[in-house]
Structures are given as C-alpha cells and as structure tokens.
Amino acid sequence: MKINHVLKALSHPIRRAIIAYLRNGSMTAGALAEKFDVSKPTMSTHFAALKEAGLITAERDGVTIHYRLNATVAEEAIGMLMGLFGTQHMPSVQEQPPAPEETENEI
C-alpha cells in the first residue's frame, strides 16, 4: 500500500462518495455510475484511481464489473497517519472506558 495513492484517491469527492456507497456492499459499475452526473470515461478514471490505491477491488462477471470496498487498505492508511502524528493507537469505541456517572455531589 502506498499512502500517496490512497490520499490522492481520497482527494476527490466522487471517489469518497463511491467509497461511501460501497460500505453497504458490492455494486456494479453501472449502478455506481448512475449515482453521478459524469461521463463513463470519467467514472472509469475514478474507479482506476481507487483500484490503484487498493481501496476497491473489481470482479468481472461477463460484461458486468462488481466493485467491493477493501477496508484493510483504509485501515492501514489510517494507522500510518496516526503514526506520523505520534498517535500509535486510538482506542475503538469498545475499548474506551464507560463515561463516569454523575453523582449528587457533582451537581
């Protein structure tokens, strides 16, 4: 995974929207293209950038292409960025301690 490819791929709003759609499961190239008012060659360019970054995978079924999200690459990129800023590990919601309850003395 090259962080530069990931950041460049995520720099365009249409590519971020494609990622958002794919969070709900795989979609065909045609179904994704219908969501945007751009030409087919433009969509192909966006798909290529996301594939090059490793953020999506493509599987051909005859003439239909199904795209899927590859969340592992996004997780690796987030980890690299956190390391860059000196935050090695950010606890998940499950790992965070529960919020303290208010007591009468605090009110």
CSV table of N, CA and C in Angstrom, one decimal, residues 21-80:
chain,number,residue,atom,x,y,z
A,21,TYR,N,-20.8,4.6,-0.9
A,21,TYR,CA,-21.8,3.6,-1.4
A,21,TYR,C,-21.3,2.2,-1.2
A,22,LEU,N,-20.0,1.9,-1.4
A,22,LEU,CA,-19.6,0.5,-1.3
A,22,LEU,C,-19.5,0.0,0.2
A,23,ARG,N,-19.6,0.9,1.1
A,23,ARG,CA,-19.7,0.5,2.5
A,23,ARG,C,-20.9,-0.4,2.8
A,24,ASN,N,-21.9,-0.3,2.0
A,24,ASN,CA,-23.1,-1.1,2.1
A,24,ASN,C,-23.1,-2.4,1.4
A,25,GLY,N,-22.0,-2.6,0.7
A,25,GLY,CA,-21.8,-3.9,-0.1
A,25,GLY,C,-21.4,-3.6,-1.5
A,26,SER,N,-21.2,-4.7,-2.3
A,26,SER,CA,-20.7,-4.5,-3.6
A,26,SER,C,-21.8,-3.9,-4.5
A,27,MET,N,-21.3,-3.2,-5.5
A,27,MET,CA,-22.2,-2.6,-6.5
A,27,MET,C,-21.5,-2.8,-7.9
A,28,THR,N,-22.4,-2.8,-8.9
A,28,THR,CA,-21.9,-2.9,-10.3
A,28,THR,C,-21.4,-1.5,-10.7
A,29,ALA,N,-20.5,-1.5,-11.7
A,29,ALA,CA,-20.0,-0.2,-12.2
A,29,ALA,C,-21.2,0.6,-12.7
A,30,GLY,N,-22.1,0.0,-13.4
A,30,GLY,CA,-23.3,0.7,-13.9
A,30,GLY,C,-24.1,1.3,-12.9
A,31,ALA,N,-24.4,0.6,-11.8
A,31,ALA,CA,-25.2,1.1,-10.7
A,31,ALA,C,-24.5,2.3,-10.0
A,32,LEU,N,-23.2,2.2,-9.9
A,32,LEU,CA,-22.4,3.3,-9.3
A,32,LEU,C,-22.4,4.5,-10.2
A,33,ALA,N,-22.3,4.3,-11.5
A,33,ALA,CA,-22.2,5.4,-12.5
A,33,ALA,C,-23.5,6.1,-12.5
A,34,GLU,N,-24.6,5.5,-12.3
A,34,GLU,CA,-26.0,6.1,-12.3
A,34,GLU,C,-26.1,7.1,-11.2
A,35,LYS,N,-25.3,7.0,-10.1
A,35,LYS,CA,-25.4,7.9,-9.0
A,35,LYS,C,-24.7,9.3,-9.3
A,36,PHE,N,-24.0,9.4,-10.4
A,36,PHE,CA,-23.2,10.6,-10.6
A,36,PHE,C,-23.5,11.1,-12.0
A,37,ASP,N,-23.5,12.4,-12.2
A,37,ASP,CA,-23.7,13.1,-13.5
A,37,ASP,C,-22.4,13.4,-14.2
A,38,VAL,N,-21.7,12.3,-14.5
A,38,VAL,CA,-20.4,12.4,-15.2
A,38,VAL,C,-20.4,11.3,-16.3
A,39,SER,N,-19.5,11.5,-17.2
A,39,SER,CA,-19.4,10.5,-18.3
A,39,SER,C,-18.8,9.2,-17.9
A,40,LYS,N,-19.0,8.1,-18.7
A,40,LYS,CA,-18.4,6.8,-18.4
A,40,LYS,C,-16.9,6.8,-18.3
A,41,PRO,N,-16.2,7.5,-19.2
A,41,PRO,CA,-14.8,7.6,-19.1
A,41,PRO,C,-14.3,8.3,-17.8
A,42,THR,N,-15.1,9.3,-17.4
A,42,THR,CA,-14.7,9.9,-16.1
A,42,THR,C,-14.9,8.9,-14.9
A,43,MET,N,-16.0,8.2,-14.9
A,43,MET,CA,-16.2,7.2,-13.9
A,43,MET,C,-15.1,6.1,-14.0
A,44,SER,N,-14.7,5.7,-15.1
A,44,SER,CA,-13.6,4.7,-15.3
A,44,SER,C,-12.3,5.3,-14.7
A,45,THR,N,-12.0,6.5,-14.8
A,45,THR,CA,-10.9,7.2,-14.2
A,45,THR,C,-10.9,7.1,-12.7
A,46,HIS,N,-12.1,7.4,-12.2
A,46,HIS,CA,-12.3,7.3,-10.7
A,46,HIS,C,-12.1,5.9,-10.2
A,47,PHE,N,-12.7,4.9,-10.9
A,47,PHE,CA,-12.6,3.5,-10.5
A,47,PHE,C,-11.1,3.1,-10.5
A,48,ALA,N,-10.4,3.5,-11.6
A,48,ALA,CA,-9.0,3.2,-11.7
A,48,ALA,C,-8.1,3.8,-10.6
A,49,ALA,N,-8.4,5.0,-10.2
A,49,ALA,CA,-7.6,5.6,-9.1
A,49,ALA,C,-7.9,4.9,-7.8
A,50,LEU,N,-9.1,4.5,-7.6
A,50,LEU,CA,-9.4,3.8,-6.3
A,50,LEU,C,-8.9,2.3,-6.3
A,51,LYS,N,-8.8,1.7,-7.5
A,51,LYS,CA,-8.2,0.4,-7.6
A,51,LYS,C,-6.7,0.5,-7.4
A,52,GLU,N,-6.1,1.5,-8.1
A,52,GLU,CA,-4.7,1.6,-8.0
A,52,GLU,C,-4.2,1.8,-6.5
A,53,ALA,N,-5.0,2.5,-5.7
A,53,ALA,CA,-4.8,2.8,-4.3
A,53,ALA,C,-5.1,1.5,-3.5
A,54,GLY,N,-5.8,0.6,-4.1
A,54,GLY,CA,-6.1,-0.6,-3.3
A,54,GLY,C,-7.4,-0.5,-2.5
A,55,LEU,N,-8.1,0.6,-2.6
A,55,LEU,CA,-9.3,0.9,-1.8
A,55,LEU,C,-10.5,0.1,-2.3
A,56,ILE,N,-10.5,-0.3,-3.5
A,56,ILE,CA,-11.6,-1.1,-4.0
A,56,ILE,C,-11.0,-2.3,-4.9
A,57,THR,N,-11.8,-3.3,-5.0
A,57,THR,CA,-11.4,-4.4,-5.9
A,57,THR,C,-12.5,-4.6,-6.9
A,58,ALA,N,-12.2,-5.2,-8.0
A,58,ALA,CA,-13.1,-5.3,-9.1
A,58,ALA,C,-13.2,-6.8,-9.5
A,59,GLU,N,-14.4,-7.3,-9.7
A,59,GLU,CA,-14.6,-8.7,-10.2
A,59,GLU,C,-15.5,-8.7,-11.4
A,60,ARG,N,-15.0,-9.2,-12.5
A,60,ARG,CA,-15.8,-9.2,-13.7
A,60,ARG,C,-16.7,-10.5,-13.8
A,61,ASP,N,-17.9,-10.2,-14.2
A,61,ASP,CA,-18.9,-11.3,-14.4
A,61,ASP,C,-19.5,-11.1,-15.7
A,62,GLY,N,-18.8,-11.7,-16.7
A,62,GLY,CA,-19.2,-11.5,-18.1
A,62,GLY,C,-18.9,-10.0,-18.5
A,63,VAL,N,-19.9,-9.2,-18.8
A,63,VAL,CA,-19.6,-7.8,-19.2
A,63,VAL,C,-19.8,-6.9,-18.0
A,64,THR,N,-20.3,-7.5,-16.9
A,64,THR,CA,-20.5,-6.6,-15.7
A,64,THR,C,-19.3,-6.7,-14.7
A,65,ILE,N,-19.0,-5.5,-14.2
A,65,ILE,CA,-17.9,-5.4,-13.2
A,65,ILE,C,-18.6,-5.1,-11.9
A,66,HIS,N,-18.2,-5.9,-10.9
A,66,HIS,CA,-18.7,-5.6,-9.5
A,66,HIS,C,-17.5,-5.1,-8.7
A,67,TYR,N,-17.8,-4.0,-8.0
A,67,TYR,CA,-16.8,-3.3,-7.2
A,67,TYR,C,-17.1,-3.6,-5.7
A,68,ARG,N,-16.0,-3.8,-4.9
A,68,ARG,CA,-16.1,-4.0,-3.5
A,68,ARG,C,-15.1,-3.2,-2.8
A,69,LEU,N,-15.5,-2.8,-1.6
A,69,LEU,CA,-14.6,-2.0,-0.7
A,69,LEU,C,-13.5,-2.9,-0.1
A,70,ASN,N,-12.3,-2.4,-0.1
A,70,ASN,CA,-11.2,-3.1,0.6
A,70,ASN,C,-10.8,-2.2,1.8
A,71,ALA,N,-11.5,-2.5,2.9
A,71,ALA,CA,-11.3,-1.6,4.1
A,71,ALA,C,-9.9,-1.8,4.7
A,72,THR,N,-9.3,-2.9,4.4
A,72,THR,CA,-8.0,-3.2,5.0
A,72,THR,C,-7.0,-2.1,4.6
A,73,VAL,N,-7.0,-1.7,3.4
A,73,VAL,CA,-6.1,-0.6,2.9
A,73,VAL,C,-6.4,0.7,3.6
A,74,ALA,N,-7.6,1.0,3.8
A,74,ALA,CA,-8.0,2.2,4.5
A,74,ALA,C,-7.5,2.2,6.0
A,75,GLU,N,-7.7,1.0,6.6
A,75,GLU,CA,-7.2,0.9,8.0
A,75,GLU,C,-5.7,1.0,8.1
A,76,GLU,N,-5.0,0.5,7.1
A,76,GLU,CA,-3.5,0.6,7.1
A,76,GLU,C,-3.1,2.1,6.9
A,77,ALA,N,-3.8,2.8,6.0
A,77,ALA,CA,-3.5,4.2,5.8
A,77,ALA,C,-3.8,5.0,7.1
A,78,ILE,N,-4.9,4.7,7.8
A,78,ILE,CA,-5.2,5.4,9.0
A,78,ILE,C,-4.1,5.2,10.0
A,79,GLY,N,-3.6,3.9,10.1
A,79,GLY,CA,-2.6,3.6,11.0
A,79,GLY,C,-1.3,4.3,10.7
A,80,MET,N,-0.9,4.4,9.4
A,80,MET,CA,0.3,5.2,9.0
A,80,MET,C,0.1,6.7,9.4
